[in-house]
Amino acid sequence: MLTSHPSRESLHNEVHARPYERLTAPLCLSHIAMVGPQAGAAYAHMVELLRKRHLALPDADANHFSADLGGVHLRWEKHAEFHTCTFWKSLPEPPDSFDGAAIAEMPPEWLAALPGEWLVGLHMLVLNAPGLKQADQVIAPELRRFIAANLQEDSLVGASLMDGDAQVYTDFRMRADGFSRVVLASDGLNPRRLGRAVQRLLEIETYRMTALLGLPMAREVGASLVHAEVDLATVAGQIRSAQRTEEPELLRQLTQLAGEVESLYARTHARFSASAAYFELLQRRINELRERRIEALQTLGDFMDRRLMPAMQTCAWAARRQQALSERISRISNLLRTRVEIEQQQSSQDLLDAMNRRQKAQMLLQGAVEGLSVAAVTYYGGGLVGYLAKGAKASGLNLLPDVAVAISVPLIALAVWLGIRRLHRSAQAAAD
């Protein structure tokens, strides 16, 4: 009676996703991976094949399914940016060559219409080879003849797998049909263990190619970063001797350069991260095979470390170089902005000093004007007192106008001066 999480069932069943097939030698397999199909296009193409053969259709949200197409089996898997198709068929007797591949049983027009771009192509032969454990780390004579006839010995890679119960050989060469070749010899592996070994080998080839998708982009990034680093060095050199009027143009160039680098980083970061993730999965699959060296041959792990590791280091170096360049641009931009801000603060300080000087001059002028104002008001006030005194004398009062004016002048001047002082104190209090 508990309330279930909406994803509980799917999360629980995730450990059973993409189970290994049960395989029995001898058989031949063809494996392809298509990159970049639109959402739902690969599923619709698979459903079309199954519908024409009146087979049960998988769920619309299925990421994988297996089907017996009559004589040939199909396993389809959908991943984040690619989907894979594996075809296999049992052989009545051990084959002599890679002729009669399993994919040849599929309709050519259906294969030609597969959504996406073809990236991975692999033919695999799984053979019975009794006695591998007794001749561990040695190539059996019959197996040696088969390998010599179908693989190139100058680039041959091989190893003993699964505690000596199997051996794998490949030359990592692409043939005229676009497929590479792998030979897996089994000494009594049960169907489940054989299915695990085959699945891991197919994933190794798939992850090897998808990890390398970042290499062309890393080379492109390297060329772009060279020009960006030269431009940054030029701007940094100009900053040292730049005048104040030149700084806005230098800041504009830095901003434009930062935009270009960040745009490049945004366009390539996902690809480099995906390449690193695929390479990590590849290494895990190789470790799961528990390889042991056969005679003087390179193992799959040795080959990947020697040939694939430099490419992955190139991708990682390009990503680190982008990050370092972005940080350098940010530091130089901050330095230039700090320099501009300091100069602006100095200009503001000079402007404030000039304003203070002008204010002092205005205060001196204001004091002179106020003195003249006191004198003018006193003069007019004395004149009014004189008119009043003359009028009083004419009305019969014993008052001398000149004496009255003389007495009123200092009183009027003192009153005007006190009034101006009071007005100043009121204005200062309001400002505070």
Short mmCIF file of C-alpha atoms in Angstrom, two decimals:
data_model
loop_
_atom_site.label_atom_id
_atom_site.label_comp_id
_atom_site.label_asym_id
_atom_site.label_seq_id
_atom_site.Cartn_x
_atom_site.Cartn_y
_atom_site.Cartn_z
CA MET A 1 0.00 0.00 0.00
CA LEU A 2 3.03 2.30 -0.31
CA THR A 3 3.17 5.16 -2.80
CA SER A 4 5.68 4.17 -5.48
CA HIS A 5 8.14 6.51 -7.10
CA PRO A 6 7.17 7.01 -10.78
CA SER A 7 10.57 5.67 -11.90
CA ARG A 8 10.81 2.80 -9.41
CA GLU A 9 10.11 -0.03 -11.82
CA SER A 10 12.35 1.30 -14.61
CA LEU A 11 15.20 1.93 -12.18
CA HIS A 12 14.87 -1.55 -10.72
CA ASN A 13 14.94 -3.15 -14.18
CA GLU A 14 17.92 -1.08 -15.29
CA VAL A 15 20.31 -3.80 -14.04
CA HIS A 16 18.71 -6.15 -16.58
CA ALA A 17 18.93 -3.72 -19.51
CA ARG A 18 20.70 -4.93 -22.66
CA PRO A 19 21.25 -8.54 -21.51
CA TYR A 20 23.85 -10.69 -23.23
CA GLU A 21 22.72 -13.06 -25.95
CA ARG A 22 23.20 -16.80 -25.60
CA LEU A 23 25.49 -17.83 -28.45
CA THR A 24 26.91 -21.14 -29.61
CA ALA A 25 29.91 -21.61 -31.91
CA PRO A 26 30.44 -21.78 -34.80
CA LEU A 27 28.69 -18.64 -36.00
CA CYS A 28 29.34 -15.45 -37.90
CA LEU A 29 28.34 -11.94 -36.86
CA SER A 30 28.13 -8.56 -38.55
CA HIS A 31 28.02 -5.46 -36.41
CA ILE A 32 27.35 -1.88 -37.54
CA ALA A 33 26.88 1.42 -35.71
CA MET A 34 25.11 4.45 -37.19
CA VAL A 35 25.76 7.90 -35.75
CA GLY A 36 23.38 10.83 -35.53
CA PRO A 37 19.88 9.56 -36.48
CA GLN A 38 16.92 11.73 -35.61
CA ALA A 39 14.87 10.79 -32.57
CA GLY A 40 12.59 7.87 -33.37
CA ALA A 41 13.89 7.38 -36.92
CA ALA A 42 16.00 4.31 -36.06
CA TYR A 43 13.15 2.71 -34.11
CA ALA A 44 10.68 3.33 -36.94
CA HIS A 45 13.09 1.74 -39.42
CA MET A 46 13.44 -1.37 -37.25
CA VAL A 47 9.68 -1.61 -36.76
CA GLU A 48 9.18 -1.48 -40.51
CA LEU A 49 11.39 -4.55 -40.94
CA LEU A 50 9.62 -6.47 -38.20
CA ARG A 51 6.17 -5.55 -39.49
CA LYS A 52 6.96 -6.82 -42.97
CA ARG A 53 7.96 -10.17 -41.47
CA HIS A 54 4.90 -10.28 -39.18
CA LEU A 55 6.98 -10.30 -36.00
CA ALA A 56 6.12 -8.89 -32.58
CA LEU A 57 6.91 -5.19 -32.28
CA PRO A 58 8.90 -3.77 -29.32
CA ASP A 59 7.56 -1.01 -27.10
CA ALA A 60 7.77 2.51 -28.47
CA ASP A 61 10.22 3.53 -25.72
CA ALA A 62 12.41 0.41 -26.07
CA ASN A 63 16.16 0.98 -26.24
CA HIS A 64 16.98 -2.52 -27.45
CA PHE A 65 15.39 -5.70 -28.74
CA SER A 66 16.31 -9.01 -30.35
CA ALA A 67 14.44 -10.81 -33.09
CA ASP A 68 14.79 -14.00 -35.09
CA LEU A 69 14.31 -12.98 -38.72
CA GLY A 70 14.44 -16.53 -40.02
CA GLY A 71 17.93 -17.85 -40.48
CA VAL A 72 19.53 -14.68 -39.13
CA HIS A 73 19.14 -12.96 -35.77
CA LEU A 74 18.99 -9.20 -35.23
CA ARG A 75 19.92 -7.30 -32.09
CA TRP A 76 19.28 -3.54 -32.08
CA GLU A 77 20.42 -1.07 -29.43
CA LYS A 78 19.80 2.67 -29.20
CA HIS A 79 22.35 4.88 -27.44
CA ALA A 80 22.57 8.60 -26.81
CA GLU A 81 24.11 9.56 -30.17
CA PHE A 82 24.20 6.33 -32.15
CA HIS A 83 22.40 3.03 -32.63
CA THR A 84 23.84 -0.40 -33.38
CA CYS A 85 22.63 -3.43 -35.32
CA THR A 86 24.19 -6.85 -34.81
CA PHE A 87 23.33 -9.70 -37.17
CA TRP A 88 24.42 -13.29 -36.58
CA LYS A 89 23.69 -16.73 -37.85
CA SER A 90 24.80 -20.21 -36.85
CA LEU A 91 27.09 -22.13 -39.20
CA PRO A 92 26.69 -25.86 -39.88
CA GLU A 93 30.45 -26.34 -40.03
CA PRO A 94 33.59 -24.32 -39.34
CA PRO A 95 34.12 -21.70 -42.07
CA ASP A 96 37.26 -21.26 -44.15
CA SER A 97 36.88 -17.51 -44.67
CA PHE A 98 34.73 -14.47 -43.94
CA ASP A 99 32.60 -15.05 -47.03
CA GLY A 100 28.88 -15.33 -46.42
CA ALA A 101 28.62 -12.62 -43.75
CA ALA A 102 25.44 -12.49 -41.70
CA ILE A 103 24.58 -9.00 -42.92
CA ALA A 104 24.36 -10.34 -46.47
CA GLU A 105 21.07 -12.01 -45.46
CA MET A 106 19.41 -8.61 -44.95
CA PRO A 107 17.52 -6.74 -47.72
CA PRO A 108 19.95 -4.33 -49.43
CA GLU A 109 17.34 -1.59 -49.76
CA TRP A 110 16.58 -1.79 -46.03
CA LEU A 111 20.28 -1.54 -45.16
CA ALA A 112 20.76 1.39 -47.51
CA ALA A 113 17.93 3.28 -45.78
CA LEU A 114 19.31 2.87 -42.23
CA PRO A 115 19.08 6.28 -40.49
CA GLY A 116 22.32 8.00 -39.56
CA GLU A 117 25.89 7.88 -40.82
CA TRP A 118 27.82 4.63 -40.88
CA LEU A 119 30.69 4.66 -38.39
CA VAL A 120 31.43 1.09 -37.24
CA GLY A 121 31.57 -2.05 -39.35
CA LEU A 122 32.81 -5.38 -38.00
CA HIS A 123 32.64 -9.01 -39.15
CA MET A 124 33.32 -11.63 -36.49
CA LEU A 125 33.75 -15.37 -36.77
CA VAL A 126 33.30 -17.45 -33.64
CA LEU A 127 35.02 -20.84 -33.94
CA ASN A 128 35.24 -23.96 -31.83
CA ALA A 129 38.85 -24.61 -30.85
CA PRO A 130 39.16 -27.52 -28.41
CA GLY A 131 42.41 -27.74 -26.51
CA LEU A 132 43.04 -23.99 -26.02
CA LYS A 133 43.59 -24.46 -22.31
CA GLN A 134 46.21 -27.15 -22.90
CA ALA A 135 48.00 -24.90 -25.40
CA ASP A 136 47.45 -21.67 -23.45
CA GLN A 137 49.36 -18.61 -24.74
CA VAL A 138 50.16 -20.50 -27.98
CA ILE A 139 48.35 -20.32 -31.32
CA ALA A 140 47.10 -23.73 -32.41
CA PRO A 141 48.35 -24.83 -35.88
CA GLU A 142 44.88 -24.94 -37.52
CA LEU A 143 43.98 -21.59 -36.02
CA ARG A 144 47.29 -20.15 -37.19
CA ARG A 145 46.56 -21.20 -40.77
CA PHE A 146 43.08 -19.67 -40.62
CA ILE A 147 44.46 -16.41 -39.25
CA ALA A 148 47.19 -16.27 -41.88
CA ALA A 149 44.59 -16.69 -44.63
CA ASN A 150 42.16 -14.05 -43.36
CA LEU A 151 44.11 -11.49 -41.31
CA GLN A 152 47.27 -9.47 -41.92
CA GLU A 153 50.06 -10.78 -39.74
CA ASP A 154 52.08 -7.54 -39.79
CA SER A 155 49.39 -5.80 -37.72
CA LEU A 156 47.98 -8.82 -35.92
CA VAL A 157 46.74 -8.35 -32.35
CA GLY A 158 45.72 -11.29 -30.18
CA ALA A 159 45.17 -12.37 -26.60
CA SER A 160 43.91 -15.19 -24.44
CA LEU A 161 40.60 -14.34 -22.77
CA MET A 162 38.29 -15.52 -20.03
CA ASP A 163 40.91 -17.44 -18.04
CA GLY A 164 42.20 -19.18 -21.14
CA ASP A 165 38.81 -20.41 -22.39
CA ALA A 166 38.96 -18.22 -25.52
CA GLN A 167 41.37 -16.44 -27.82
CA VAL A 168 40.74 -13.36 -29.97
CA TYR A 169 42.62 -12.14 -33.04
CA THR A 170 42.20 -9.04 -35.20
CA ASP A 171 44.29 -6.76 -37.37
CA PHE A 172 42.15 -3.60 -37.09
CA ARG A 173 42.23 -3.29 -40.89
CA MET A 174 39.26 -2.05 -42.90
CA ARG A 175 38.56 -4.19 -45.98
CA ALA A 176 37.09 -3.11 -49.29
CA ASP A 177 33.55 -3.69 -47.99
CA GLY A 178 34.14 -1.22 -45.14
CA PHE A 179 34.29 -3.90 -42.42
CA SER A 180 37.12 -4.96 -40.15
CA ARG A 181 37.56 -8.58 -39.02
CA VAL A 182 37.76 -10.39 -35.68
CA VAL A 183 38.30 -14.08 -35.01
CA LEU A 184 37.16 -15.47 -31.65
CA ALA A 185 38.15 -19.03 -30.80
CA SER A 186 36.23 -20.73 -27.98
CA ASP A 187 37.18 -23.77 -25.96
CA GLY A 188 33.92 -24.92 -24.46
CA LEU A 189 32.53 -21.56 -23.34
CA ASN A 190 28.90 -21.97 -22.36
CA PRO A 191 26.37 -19.89 -24.36
CA ARG A 192 26.11 -17.16 -21.72
CA ARG A 193 29.87 -16.69 -21.29
CA LEU A 194 30.37 -16.75 -25.04
CA GLY A 195 27.64 -14.13 -25.44
CA ARG A 196 29.38 -11.91 -22.87
CA ALA A 197 32.73 -12.25 -24.62
CA VAL A 198 31.21 -11.41 -28.01
CA GLN A 199 29.29 -8.43 -26.63
CA ARG A 200 32.39 -7.01 -24.99
CA LEU A 201 34.42 -7.33 -28.19
CA LEU A 202 31.67 -5.61 -30.19
CA GLU A 203 31.50 -2.80 -27.63
CA ILE A 204 35.28 -2.38 -27.71
CA GLU A 205 35.16 -1.72 -31.44
CA THR A 206 32.13 0.57 -31.10
CA TYR A 207 33.60 2.62 -28.26
CA ARG A 208 36.96 2.79 -30.03
CA MET A 209 35.39 4.51 -33.01
CA THR A 210 33.04 6.77 -31.06
CA ALA A 211 35.90 7.87 -28.80
CA LEU A 212 37.85 8.91 -31.90
CA LEU A 213 35.03 11.23 -33.02
CA GLY A 214 36.66 13.95 -30.95
CA LEU A 215 40.04 13.72 -32.71
CA PRO A 216 39.18 15.74 -35.88
CA MET A 217 37.63 18.41 -33.68
CA ALA A 218 40.72 18.46 -31.45
CA ARG A 219 42.92 19.08 -34.48
CA GLU A 220 40.61 21.87 -35.65
CA VAL A 221 40.63 23.40 -32.19
CA GLY A 222 44.42 23.28 -32.09
CA ALA A 223 44.69 25.40 -35.24
CA SER A 224 42.11 27.90 -33.95
CA LEU A 225 43.78 28.22 -30.57
CA VAL A 226 47.13 29.05 -32.17
CA HIS A 227 45.63 32.17 -33.76
CA ALA A 228 43.80 33.07 -30.54
CA GLU A 229 46.98 32.77 -28.48
CA VAL A 230 48.88 35.00 -30.93
CA ASP A 231 46.11 37.61 -30.76
CA LEU A 232 46.11 37.45 -26.97
CA ALA A 233 49.89 37.90 -26.80
CA THR A 234 49.63 40.92 -29.11
CA VAL A 235 46.93 42.57 -27.02
CA ALA A 236 48.83 41.83 -23.80
CA GLY A 237 51.93 43.50 -25.23
CA GLN A 238 49.96 46.57 -26.28
CA ILE A 239 48.42 46.94 -22.83
CA ARG A 240 51.85 47.59 -21.30
CA SER A 241 52.40 50.79 -23.30
CA ALA A 242 48.81 51.77 -24.11
CA GLN A 243 47.59 55.32 -23.58
CA ARG A 244 44.34 56.09 -21.86
CA THR A 245 42.58 56.72 -25.14
CA GLU A 246 43.67 53.30 -26.49
CA GLU A 247 42.35 51.26 -23.57
CA PRO A 248 38.69 51.04 -24.72
CA GLU A 249 39.79 49.54 -28.06
CA LEU A 250 42.03 47.00 -26.31
CA LEU A 251 39.16 46.05 -24.00
CA ARG A 252 36.92 45.59 -27.04
CA GLN A 253 39.49 43.28 -28.66
CA LEU A 254 39.77 41.22 -25.48
CA THR A 255 36.00 40.93 -25.23
CA GLN A 256 35.77 39.78 -28.83
CA LEU A 257 38.58 37.26 -28.32
CA ALA A 258 36.89 35.93 -25.17
CA GLY A 259 33.66 35.49 -27.10
CA GLU A 260 35.41 33.50 -29.82
CA VAL A 261 37.15 31.21 -27.33
CA GLU A 262 34.00 30.63 -25.29
CA SER A 263 32.03 29.88 -28.45
CA LEU A 264 34.65 27.33 -29.48
CA TYR A 265 34.61 25.81 -25.99
CA ALA A 266 30.82 25.51 -25.99
CA ARG A 267 30.89 23.83 -29.41
CA THR A 268 33.56 21.26 -28.52
CA HIS A 269 33.20 20.59 -24.80
CA ALA A 270 30.42 18.03 -25.17
CA ARG A 271 32.34 16.14 -27.86
CA PHE A 272 35.54 15.97 -25.80
CA SER A 273 33.62 14.87 -22.71
CA ALA A 274 31.88 12.14 -24.72
CA SER A 275 35.21 10.92 -26.13
CA ALA A 276 36.64 10.66 -22.62
CA ALA A 277 33.57 8.73 -21.45
CA TYR A 278 33.72 6.31 -24.39
CA PHE A 279 37.43 5.72 -23.82
CA GLU A 280 36.76 4.93 -20.16
CA LEU A 281 34.09 2.40 -21.17
CA LEU A 282 36.51 0.90 -23.67
CA GLN A 283 39.15 0.38 -20.99
CA ARG A 284 36.58 -1.23 -18.70
CA ARG A 285 35.50 -3.68 -21.40
CA ILE A 286 39.12 -4.64 -22.06
CA ASN A 287 39.73 -5.21 -18.36
CA GLU A 288 36.64 -7.43 -18.19
CA LEU A 289 38.15 -9.75 -20.82
CA ARG A 290 41.07 -10.60 -18.48
CA GLU A 291 43.62 -10.72 -21.28
CA ARG A 292 46.83 -12.73 -21.27
CA ARG A 293 49.56 -12.45 -23.86
CA ILE A 294 49.83 -15.03 -26.66
CA GLU A 295 53.34 -15.62 -27.97
CA ALA A 296 54.77 -12.22 -29.02
CA LEU A 297 51.49 -10.59 -30.04
CA GLN A 298 50.18 -7.33 -28.67
CA THR A 299 47.06 -7.66 -26.55
CA LEU A 300 44.02 -5.50 -27.19
CA GLY A 301 44.91 -3.43 -24.13
CA ASP A 302 48.49 -2.90 -25.32
CA PHE A 303 47.30 -1.91 -28.77
CA MET A 304 44.78 0.61 -27.42
CA ASP A 305 47.31 2.12 -25.03
CA ARG A 306 49.82 2.55 -27.82
CA ARG A 307 47.56 3.64 -30.68
CA LEU A 308 44.41 5.08 -29.11
CA MET A 309 45.84 6.76 -26.02
CA PRO A 310 47.70 9.47 -28.01
CA ALA A 311 44.46 10.43 -29.75
CA MET A 312 42.63 10.64 -26.44
CA GLN A 313 45.48 12.70 -24.98
CA THR A 314 45.14 15.05 -27.95
CA CYS A 315 41.46 15.57 -27.15
CA ALA A 316 42.19 16.07 -23.46
CA TRP A 317 45.02 18.48 -24.29
CA ALA A 318 42.75 20.51 -26.57
CA ALA A 319 40.13 20.77 -23.82
CA ARG A 320 42.73 21.82 -21.23
CA ARG A 321 44.27 24.31 -23.67
CA GLN A 322 40.88 25.92 -24.26
CA GLN A 323 40.28 26.19 -20.53
CA ALA A 324 43.73 27.67 -19.92
CA LEU A 325 43.32 30.22 -22.73
CA SER A 326 39.92 31.24 -21.41
CA GLU A 327 41.41 31.79 -17.95
CA ARG A 328 44.31 33.84 -19.38
CA ILE A 329 41.91 36.07 -21.31
CA SER A 330 39.85 36.53 -18.16
CA ARG A 331 42.93 37.51 -16.12
CA ILE A 332 44.19 40.01 -18.69
CA SER A 333 40.69 41.47 -19.07
CA ASN A 334 40.44 41.89 -15.30
CA LEU A 335 43.85 43.59 -15.20
CA LEU A 336 42.86 45.99 -17.96
CA ARG A 337 39.52 46.73 -16.30
CA THR A 338 41.30 47.35 -13.00
CA ARG A 339 43.66 49.74 -14.73
CA VAL A 340 40.76 51.59 -16.36
CA GLU A 341 38.90 51.76 -13.04
CA ILE A 342 41.97 53.16 -11.26
CA GLU A 343 42.36 55.81 -13.95
CA GLN A 344 38.65 56.63 -13.71
CA GLN A 345 38.96 56.95 -9.93
CA GLN A 346 41.93 59.28 -10.37
CA SER A 347 39.96 61.35 -12.87
CA SER A 348 37.04 61.46 -10.45
CA GLN A 349 39.39 62.60 -7.66
CA ASP A 350 40.81 65.36 -9.85
CA LEU A 351 37.29 66.42 -10.76
CA LEU A 352 36.29 66.56 -7.08
CA ASP A 353 39.38 68.63 -6.25
CA ALA A 354 38.51 71.05 -9.03
CA MET A 355 34.93 71.25 -7.77
CA ASN A 356 36.19 71.97 -4.25
CA ARG A 357 38.40 74.77 -5.53
CA ARG A 358 35.55 76.26 -7.50
CA GLN A 359 33.28 75.98 -4.45
CA LYS A 360 35.82 77.84 -2.33
CA ALA A 361 36.05 80.57 -4.93
CA GLN A 362 32.27 80.76 -5.04
CA MET A 363 32.16 81.06 -1.25
CA LEU A 364 34.66 83.94 -1.34
CA LEU A 365 32.60 85.66 -4.00
CA GLN A 366 29.46 84.95 -2.01
CA GLY A 367 31.05 86.52 1.10
CA ALA A 368 31.96 89.63 -0.87
CA VAL A 369 28.46 89.82 -2.29
CA GLU A 370 26.97 89.39 1.17
CA GLY A 371 29.13 92.27 2.46
CA LEU A 372 27.92 94.45 -0.34
CA SER A 373 24.38 93.30 0.41
CA VAL A 374 24.72 94.39 4.05
CA ALA A 375 25.99 97.77 2.95
CA ALA A 376 23.25 98.19 0.35
CA VAL A 377 20.45 97.14 2.72
CA THR A 378 21.90 99.41 5.42
CA TYR A 379 22.05 102.30 2.96
CA TYR A 380 18.44 101.87 1.88
CA GLY A 381 17.39 101.29 5.49
CA GLY A 382 19.12 104.51 6.54
CA GLY A 383 17.37 106.31 3.71
CA LEU A 384 13.99 105.09 4.95
CA VAL A 385 14.85 106.22 8.52
CA GLY A 386 15.82 109.65 7.13
CA TYR A 387 12.47 109.99 5.37
CA LEU A 388 10.66 108.99 8.55
CA ALA A 389 12.69 111.50 10.63
CA LYS A 390 11.96 114.33 8.17
CA GLY A 391 8.28 113.53 8.25
CA ALA A 392 8.29 113.51 12.06
CA LYS A 393 10.07 116.90 12.18
CA ALA A 394 7.58 118.36 9.75
CA SER A 395 4.75 117.17 12.00
CA GLY A 396 6.18 119.15 14.91
CA LEU A 397 8.41 116.63 16.66
CA ASN A 398 11.74 117.84 17.88
CA LEU A 399 13.84 115.34 15.90
CA LEU A 400 16.97 115.90 13.87
CA PRO A 401 16.90 113.70 10.69
CA ASP A 402 20.67 113.49 10.33
CA VAL A 403 21.12 112.35 13.92
CA ALA A 404 18.39 109.73 13.50
CA VAL A 405 20.01 108.35 10.36
CA ALA A 406 23.44 108.26 12.02
CA ILE A 407 22.06 106.35 14.99
CA SER A 408 20.09 103.88 12.82
CA VAL A 409 22.91 102.93 10.43
CA PRO A 410 24.89 100.63 12.83
CA LEU A 411 21.67 99.16 14.17
CA ILE A 412 20.41 98.36 10.68
CA ALA A 413 23.80 96.90 9.63
CA LEU A 414 23.93 94.69 12.76
CA ALA A 415 20.38 93.44 12.17
CA VAL A 416 21.05 92.61 8.52
CA TRP A 417 24.27 90.82 9.40
CA LEU A 418 22.59 88.74 12.12
CA GLY A 419 19.76 87.86 9.72
CA ILE A 420 22.20 86.58 7.10
CA ARG A 421 24.05 84.52 9.76
CA ARG A 422 20.76 82.98 10.88
CA LEU A 423 19.86 82.15 7.28
CA HIS A 424 23.25 80.41 6.84
CA ARG A 425 22.73 78.29 9.96
CA SER A 426 19.24 77.26 8.82
CA ALA A 427 20.51 76.23 5.36
CA GLN A 428 23.40 74.22 6.89
CA ALA A 429 21.03 72.43 9.30
CA ALA A 430 18.71 71.52 6.42
CA ALA A 431 21.68 70.18 4.36
CA ASP A 432 22.95 68.09 7.29
#
